[in-house]
Amino acid sequence: MTRIILSTGNVILDGPSIIRKPGTYRSNLELTNSLRNNISAAQKEYAFAFQNGNGHASHAGQNGQNGHSNGRPAPEVWTEREGSTLYVPRIDWESAGLQEDRSQYEITVKLFFLPIAPPEKRLDYIKEALRLVKRELGVDDVDLLIASFPGLAFEGDCEWEADRKNATMGNDEEEVTTWGLLEKLYHQGQIKRLGIAEFGTEKLRRFLDKVKVRPAVNQINIRNCCNVPPPLSKLAKEEGIELFTHHDSTDVLPSGTLRELLGQGPQGAGVLADGDPNSSGLKGEIIPEWVVKYTAFVKNRGVIENKGYFASAETVEET
Amino acid sequence: MGLLALGTALDWPDAQKHANQVREWGIKQLLEIWNKAKHKEHDAMLWGDEIEYLVVKYCKDEPKVLLSLRQADILKALAADEELSDKGGCVPALQELESQRLNPLPVFHPEFGRFMLEATPGKPWGIGFKELLGVEPDMKNRRKIAKEHMQPEEYPITLTTFPRLGVPGVFTDPYYPPSGPKLRSQFVPDEIANPHIRFPTLAANIRWRRGRKVQVNVPVFHDKNTPNPWKDPTVNYDLHNWPEDDDVRNGAAPDNFIHMDAMAFGMGSCCLQITFQAKNIIEGRRMYDQLSPIGPIMLALTAATPIYKGFLADTDVRWNQISRAVDDRTPEELGEKPLKTSRWRIPKSRYASNSTYISTDERLRQEYFDPNLVIDEKIKAELLEGGMDDRLATHFAHLFIRDPIVIFSEDLKELDLTKADHFENIQSTNWQHMRFKPPPPGSDIGWRVEFRPMEIQITDFENAAFAVFMVLITRAILSFDLNFYIPILKVDENMETAHARDAVLEKKFYFRKNPFPNRPVRSSATSRSGSPTTSRPPTPFGPVEDEYTLMSVDEIINGSSSDEHSFPGLVPIVESYLDSVNVDVQTRCELSSYLDLVRMRASGELWTAAKWIRHFVDEHPGYNHDSAVTDEVNKSLVSAVIDIGDREQEGKGWKDLPIPNIEHLLGRFRTTGGCGS
């Protein structure tokens, strides 16, 4: 079993992958594009460093054994293994950290729990995601953590309908249990405010009945942002919950996308093996576990200094 | 406008003698400021807008709309009221007093034209997204307060120019005859200018330095009944009051041009200017450069000036008219005569597009500069010696090729290094489309950049939309580290292009194809030291000509994905910025309506004010299709503008307002009284 930690680096300077194409609405393209860009940049840069005698990698890539037919460098050159964890690509911790005092920033983290990952592991997911974000930004706490649960959406041509449909989505019990884990971190001061995403009126009401720490924020994704269903805005107002907008896809990293990204295909990174028994790379099924998006925003200047993603997936070899 | 110190203003011959002294002292003051503030850091993003109004006198039963010259009285009334409220004298409820303390009253300023008024917010705006929503109500409130301190028949309107400024006969209230000693204009009286000594002196000395009156000639729009060639029928060739009356006999008024001859025709225009405070000097210089190429695009997009002196013009914007109205260049500087007493030929007026870039950005290529930039080498050397870097020294050495126009003899006695008066004398009479503003001495204000090309819009909704759009684009530029560099001479060309009738839809502009930065390279992959931003690989530069192409305003604003080039578009860039920050639904919705306005104006779904005014005139029963905008048509137009303003104050939207084509100008915006209601 290998845990793969994917990272994008700071995507704010990676224009084309995060600027919305004219006419597109919401998508997970930002994550997959920036992962792909970061991987291909790492492949080029580490391969270059390696060729120039500056690399840390072994002999890999020099002979045919680990080399790849399409000329991409061997994963050993540009990824890094730490025990059972594989960093894809190798993370450049040297450029971690923020330019100004912590107090200048509003740090927002959105943690996506992905659909096929086992909910009982969420404590580990939360810890690992926060560990990575804190290390990347060089901070001890975050200002807002928004939990995005699988299976929730705010979809429909009419926002009323979206709100009604939403009531039966997700899994209340799991969500409340996970929330309890986040509440602990909140009480420890690691997270200053907690939020949720895509909770419609009914679902939010039920949630509020069961949790101790109330969410400060509910992020919703509606096509025309002028059309918040009035019951939802009323409830949010009464409960002091801010309704934020977003354009993230809930299923931000489907396993098919991940397999394509890491596989042996022409667009792939060559980390995962394909069906061929002689193929190099990690074998077995891949299960996306979580994705975390982080943003460091300089409050009094309105400037986004750092934005990026980490994603985690587990490979499970069939026995 | 700049400082309004009182004193004895020198006539041009005297002023000219002291020009060097003012420049020298100005440079010393600049170096003092620069040395004190060059390390100023961590300033917040604060910004301000300026709205300029024309004050008209409109009465339903009178056949004419007039310009009111009561600026001084109106300002006096406003000041008196402010004093009262400061004392808490006439504030009924404590609550209101409290809210006024938090939201100080707007500030009103005099402007060049005696028929103008300028209003700024009581305190600078921040960048809280909710705060951005306060801009429009504040603008509306400014207009309301201004109106409350006027006579019932006076209205503050935001047309860029008064369509019948300078027509024969009566167009002001009160009436004064033209051909006064200061302006010597055959069209407007001296009393058109603010009576503060600074303003008439400015106008008189520009004329004096130039050796003749300014020539503001704008091509006439040829309609089906307009003769060709067209001779401006309002020009009087038989006037003999002043030597300058010979100008028109010497060809100052060519065929097919509307001829104007005074500073008031330019400086009497209303603009929408935005000033941003930068984090530090580096960021200020970066914003200055990056906003420069956007200037002409915003000029075309906000076009609102199709009429001059009672005639339809063949251009849509005010810019060149202001440029010519304050053009103090001598015939030698203009290149009409060989250089004898003037120091150099100068290709542009003091009011013109920027001539150089100033950033320390490594992406600023030598090829983007104008190789023929005129600078004062002596001043540059002095600045370099004072420790300033080459680029910034070049910028100021370019501004300082100009003479100071208005000098007060009292200021020449002693150099005060704690002040900026001599520096500002030159700096603030260089009216370029961007202005780089050092911190005023003795204040806590940071380095600032002013964005000056936009035309004022008829409604505060539009003014707020364009202001907020510019604020957001600066945040996106800084966040995404965008790069809009093109050769500065292409920016000049774009500025000219922006003048064309309906340039927003009909013309193409040079714009950079790829605005994105190069990805920073991992430090650990290249070396073990250095930050990622400094360890970029040396990007191989291709030919500069490959970096930009001709695009329509629609492509620049909304993006394009044609085969030849794909450009993300400024609005999608701003949207992507907003997608990456925490914004509440209501705020995002309001901001979206601003972006929608910008988007629709660029795509042609909505019309610019210029186009709307043209149609208004064209469809008016009193218009004879001969280019002439009569009193009758003018009155209808101003009346429509007043009605639009009243509607806005009532918060009712404009949808069912019985004004021709109003839906093309303002669409369905504000019809429901705002978002979500």
Coordinates of N, CA and C in Angstrom, one line a residue, chain A residues 8-10 12-16 18-22 30 34 37-39 41-42 45-46 49 54 56 89-92 94-95 99-100 104 106 108 144 146 219-220 222 224-226 228 242-247 293 295 297 299-305 307, chain B residues 42-46 127 129-130 278-279 283 475 478-482 514 516-530 532-533 536 558-560 567-569 572-573 575-586 588-590 592 675-676:
Chain A
T8 N 0.2 20.9 -5.9 CA 0.2 21.8 -7.1 C 1.2 22.9 -7.0
G9 N 1.7 23.1 -5.8 CA 2.6 24.3 -5.6 C 1.6 25.5 -5.6
N10 N 2.2 26.7 -5.7 CA 1.4 27.9 -5.7 C 0.9 28.1 -7.1
I12 N -1.2 30.4 -8.0 CA -1.6 31.7 -8.2 C -0.8 32.3 -9.4
L13 N 0.4 31.8 -9.5 CA 1.3 32.3 -10.6 C 1.3 31.3 -11.8
D14 N 0.3 30.5 -11.8 CA 0.1 29.5 -12.9 C -1.1 29.9 -13.7
G15 N -1.1 31.1 -14.1 CA -2.3 31.7 -14.8 C -3.2 30.8 -15.6
P16 N -2.7 30.2 -16.7 CA -3.7 29.5 -17.5 C -4.5 28.4 -16.8
I18 N -5.6 28.5 -13.8 CA -6.6 28.9 -12.8 C -7.5 30.1 -13.3
I19 N -7.2 30.6 -14.5 CA -8.1 31.6 -15.1 C -9.2 30.8 -15.8
R20 N -10.4 31.2 -15.5 CA -11.6 30.5 -16.1 C -11.6 30.8 -17.6
K21 N -11.8 29.8 -18.4 CA -12.0 30.1 -19.8 C -13.4 30.8 -20.0
P22 N -13.4 31.7 -21.0 CA -14.7 32.4 -21.2 C -15.8 31.3 -21.5
E30 N -9.4 23.3 -12.6 CA -8.4 24.0 -12.0 C -7.4 23.1 -11.2
S34 N -3.7 22.2 -12.8 CA -2.6 22.6 -12.0 C -1.8 21.5 -11.5
N37 N 0.2 20.5 -14.6 CA 1.3 21.5 -14.8 C 2.5 21.3 -13.8
N38 N 2.1 21.1 -12.6 CA 3.1 21.0 -11.6 C 4.0 19.8 -11.8
I39 N 3.3 18.7 -12.2 CA 4.0 17.4 -12.4 C 5.0 17.6 -13.6
A41 N 6.2 20.3 -14.9 CA 7.3 21.3 -14.6 C 8.3 20.5 -13.7
A42 N 7.9 19.7 -12.7 CA 8.8 19.0 -11.9 C 9.6 18.0 -12.7
E45 N 12.2 20.1 -14.6 CA 13.2 20.8 -13.8 C 14.1 19.8 -13.0
Y46 N 13.6 18.7 -12.5 CA 14.4 17.8 -11.8 C 15.3 16.9 -12.8
A49 N 18.1 19.2 -13.6 CA 19.1 19.2 -12.5 C 19.8 17.9 -12.4
N54 N 23.3 17.6 -10.5 CA 22.9 18.3 -9.3 C 21.7 17.6 -8.6
H56 N 19.4 14.4 -7.0 CA 19.6 13.4 -5.9 C 19.2 12.0 -6.3
P89 N 4.5 15.8 -7.2 CA 5.9 15.6 -7.3 C 6.6 15.8 -5.9
R90 N 7.9 15.6 -5.9 CA 8.7 16.0 -4.8 C 8.3 17.4 -4.3
I91 N 8.1 17.7 -3.1 CA 7.7 19.0 -2.6 C 8.9 19.9 -2.3
D92 N 8.8 21.1 -2.8 CA 9.8 22.0 -2.6 C 9.6 22.8 -1.4
E94 N 11.5 24.3 0.5 CA 12.3 25.5 0.6 C 11.7 26.8 0.3
S95 N 10.7 26.7 -0.6 CA 10.0 27.9 -1.0 C 8.7 28.1 -0.2
Q99 N 5.2 35.8 2.9 CA 6.2 36.9 2.9 C 6.0 37.9 4.0
E100 N 4.8 37.9 4.6 CA 4.6 38.9 5.6 C 4.2 38.2 6.9
Q104 N -1.2 39.4 8.8 CA -1.6 40.1 7.6 C -2.6 39.2 6.8
E106 N -5.5 36.2 5.8 CA -6.6 35.4 6.1 C -6.4 34.1 5.3
T108 N -7.6 30.5 4.4 CA -8.8 29.7 4.2 C -8.4 28.3 3.7
L144 N -10.0 29.8 8.6 CA -11.3 29.2 8.3 C -11.0 27.8 7.6
I146 N -13.3 25.0 5.7 CA -14.6 24.6 5.2 C -14.5 23.1 4.9
Q219 N -20.8 27.6 2.3 CA -20.4 27.9 0.9 C -21.4 27.3 0.0
I220 N -22.0 28.1 -0.8 CA -22.9 27.5 -1.8 C -22.6 27.9 -3.2
I222 N -24.3 28.6 -6.6 CA -25.5 28.7 -7.4 C -25.3 29.5 -8.6
N224 N -27.0 31.6 -10.6 CA -27.2 33.0 -10.5 C -27.2 33.4 -9.1
C225 N -26.1 34.1 -8.7 CA -25.9 34.3 -7.2 C -27.0 35.2 -6.6
C226 N -27.8 35.8 -7.5 CA -28.8 36.7 -6.9 C -30.0 35.8 -6.4
V228 N -30.5 33.3 -4.1 CA -30.4 32.4 -3.0 C -31.8 32.1 -2.5
E242 N -22.5 33.1 7.5 CA -22.2 33.8 6.2 C -22.4 32.8 5.0
L243 N -23.1 33.3 4.0 CA -23.2 32.5 2.8 C -22.1 32.9 1.8
F244 N -21.2 32.1 1.6 CA -20.1 32.4 0.6 C -20.4 31.7 -0.7
T245 N -19.8 32.3 -1.8 CA -19.9 31.7 -3.1 C -18.7 30.8 -3.4
H246 N -18.8 29.9 -4.2 CA -17.7 29.1 -4.7 C -18.0 28.5 -6.1
H247 N -17.0 28.0 -6.8 CA -17.2 27.4 -8.0 C -16.5 26.0 -8.1
K293 N -7.7 22.5 -0.5 CA -7.4 23.7 -1.2 C -7.0 24.8 -0.1
T295 N -5.7 28.9 0.7 CA -5.5 30.2 0.1 C -5.0 31.2 1.2
F297 N -4.5 35.0 1.8 CA -5.0 36.3 1.2 C -4.5 37.4 2.1
K299 N -5.0 40.5 3.8 CA -6.3 41.2 4.0 C -6.4 42.6 3.6
N300 N -5.4 43.4 4.0 CA -5.6 44.8 3.8 C -5.1 45.3 2.4
R301 N -4.7 44.3 1.6 CA -4.4 44.7 0.2 C -5.2 43.9 -0.8
G302 N -6.0 42.9 -0.4 CA -6.8 42.2 -1.4 C -6.0 41.4 -2.3
V303 N -4.8 41.0 -1.9 CA -3.9 40.2 -2.8 C -3.9 38.8 -2.4
I304 N -4.0 37.9 -3.3 CA -3.9 36.4 -3.0 C -2.4 36.1 -3.2
E305 N -1.7 35.7 -2.1 CA -0.3 35.5 -2.3 C 0.0 34.0 -2.6
K307 N -2.0 30.1 -3.3 CA -3.1 29.3 -3.4 C -2.7 28.0 -4.0
Chain B
H42 N 4.5 48.1 3.5 CA 3.3 47.5 4.1 C 2.1 48.5 4.2
D43 N 2.0 49.4 3.2 CA 0.8 50.3 3.2 C -0.4 49.5 2.7
A44 N -1.5 49.8 3.3 CA -2.7 49.1 2.9 C -3.2 49.5 1.5
M45 N -4.0 48.7 0.9 CA -4.6 49.1 -0.3 C -5.7 50.0 0.0
L46 N -5.5 51.3 -0.2 CA -6.6 52.3 0.0 C -6.8 52.9 -1.4
I127 N -10.3 47.6 0.8 CA -10.5 46.6 -0.2 C -11.5 45.5 0.3
F129 N -14.5 43.5 0.4 CA -15.4 43.4 -0.7 C -16.8 44.0 -0.4
K130 N -17.2 43.9 0.8 CA -18.5 44.6 1.2 C -18.3 46.1 1.1
A278 N -0.3 52.0 -3.1 CA 0.4 50.7 -3.2 C 1.0 50.3 -1.9
K279 N 1.4 49.1 -1.8 CA 2.1 48.5 -0.6 C 3.4 49.2 -0.4
E283 N 5.7 48.1 -5.7 CA 4.3 47.8 -6.2 C 3.7 48.9 -6.9
R475 N -6.1 44.2 -8.3 CA -5.9 43.1 -7.4 C -5.6 41.8 -8.1
L478 N -1.9 42.1 -9.4 CA -1.0 41.8 -8.3 C -1.0 40.4 -7.9
S479 N -2.2 39.8 -7.8 CA -2.3 38.4 -7.3 C -1.7 37.4 -8.3
F480 N -2.1 37.6 -9.6 CA -1.7 36.7 -10.6 C -0.3 37.1 -11.3
D481 N 0.2 38.2 -10.8 CA 1.5 38.7 -11.4 C 1.4 38.9 -12.9
L482 N 0.3 39.5 -13.3 CA 0.0 39.6 -14.8 C 1.0 40.6 -15.5
N514 N -0.2 37.1 -24.3 CA -0.1 36.2 -23.1 C 0.2 37.0 -21.8
F516 N 0.3 36.1 -18.8 CA 0.7 35.3 -17.6 C 2.2 35.3 -17.3
P517 N 2.6 35.1 -16.1 CA 4.0 35.1 -15.7 C 4.5 33.7 -16.1
N518 N 5.8 33.6 -16.1 CA 6.4 32.3 -16.2 C 6.3 31.6 -14.9
R519 N 6.1 30.3 -14.9 CA 6.0 29.6 -13.6 C 7.4 29.7 -12.9
P520 N 7.3 30.0 -11.6 CA 8.5 30.1 -10.8 C 9.1 28.7 -10.8
V521 N 10.5 28.6 -10.9 CA 11.1 27.3 -10.8 C 11.5 26.9 -9.4
R522 N 11.3 25.6 -9.1 CA 11.6 25.2 -7.8 C 13.1 25.5 -7.4
S523 N 13.2 26.0 -6.2 CA 14.6 26.4 -5.8 C 15.4 25.1 -5.6
S524 N 14.8 24.0 -5.1 CA 15.5 22.8 -4.8 C 16.0 22.1 -6.1
A525 N 15.3 22.4 -7.2 CA 15.7 21.7 -8.5 C 16.9 22.4 -9.1
T526 N 17.0 23.7 -8.8 CA 18.1 24.4 -9.5 C 19.3 24.6 -8.6
S527 N 19.0 25.2 -7.4 CA 20.1 25.4 -6.5 C 19.5 25.2 -5.1
R528 N 20.4 25.3 -4.1 CA 19.9 25.1 -2.7 C 19.7 26.5 -2.1
S529 N 19.8 27.5 -2.8 CA 19.6 28.8 -2.2 C 18.7 29.6 -3.0
G530 N 18.2 30.7 -2.4 CA 17.4 31.6 -3.2 C 16.0 31.3 -3.2
P532 N 12.1 31.1 -4.8 CA 11.7 30.7 -6.1 C 11.5 31.8 -7.1
T533 N 11.1 33.0 -6.6 CA 10.8 34.1 -7.5 C 12.1 34.7 -8.1
R536 N 14.1 32.2 -11.4 CA 13.5 31.9 -12.7 C 14.6 31.6 -13.7
N558 N -13.6 40.6 -22.7 CA -14.3 39.4 -22.4 C -13.5 38.1 -22.8
G559 N -12.4 38.3 -23.5 CA -11.6 37.1 -23.8 C -11.9 36.6 -25.2
S560 N -11.0 35.9 -25.8 CA -11.3 35.4 -27.1 C -10.5 34.0 -27.3
F567 N -7.1 34.9 -25.8 CA -6.8 35.8 -24.7 C -7.8 35.6 -23.6
P568 N -7.4 35.5 -22.3 CA -8.4 35.2 -21.3 C -9.4 36.2 -21.1
G569 N -9.1 37.5 -21.3 CA -10.1 38.6 -21.0 C -10.0 39.1 -19.6
P572 N -13.0 37.8 -17.3 CA -12.8 36.5 -16.7 C -11.6 36.4 -15.7
I573 N -10.6 37.3 -16.0 CA -9.5 37.3 -15.0 C -10.0 37.8 -13.6
E575 N -13.0 37.6 -12.6 CA -13.9 36.6 -12.0 C -13.1 35.4 -11.4
S576 N -12.0 35.1 -12.0 CA -11.2 34.0 -11.5 C -10.5 34.5 -10.1
Y577 N -10.2 35.8 -10.1 CA -9.7 36.3 -8.8 C -10.8 36.2 -7.7
L578 N -12.0 36.6 -8.1 CA -13.1 36.5 -7.1 C -13.4 35.1 -6.7
D579 N -13.2 34.1 -7.7 CA -13.4 32.7 -7.3 C -12.5 32.2 -6.3
S580 N -11.3 32.9 -6.2 CA -10.3 32.5 -5.3 C -10.3 33.1 -3.9
V581 N -11.3 34.0 -3.7 CA -11.3 34.7 -2.4 C -12.7 34.4 -1.7
N582 N -12.7 34.7 -0.5 CA -14.0 34.6 0.3 C -14.9 35.8 0.0
V583 N -16.0 35.5 -0.7 CA -17.0 36.6 -0.9 C -18.3 36.1 -0.6
D584 N -19.2 36.9 0.1 CA -20.5 36.4 0.4 C -21.4 36.5 -0.8
V585 N -22.4 35.8 -0.9 CA -23.3 35.7 -2.1 C -23.8 37.0 -2.5
Q586 N -24.3 37.8 -1.6 CA -24.9 39.1 -1.9 C -23.8 40.0 -2.5
R588 N -21.0 39.2 -4.0 CA -20.6 38.7 -5.3 C -21.6 39.0 -6.4
C589 N -22.9 39.0 -6.0 CA -23.9 39.3 -6.9 C -23.9 40.7 -7.3
E590 N -23.7 41.6 -6.4 CA -23.6 43.0 -6.7 C -22.4 43.3 -7.6
S592 N -21.0 41.2 -9.5 CA -21.3 40.6 -10.8 C -22.0 41.6 -11.7
C675 N -30.1 43.8 -6.0 CA -30.0 42.3 -6.1 C -30.7 41.6 -5.0
G676 N -31.3 40.5 -5.3 CA -31.8 39.6 -4.3 C -33.1 40.1 -3.7

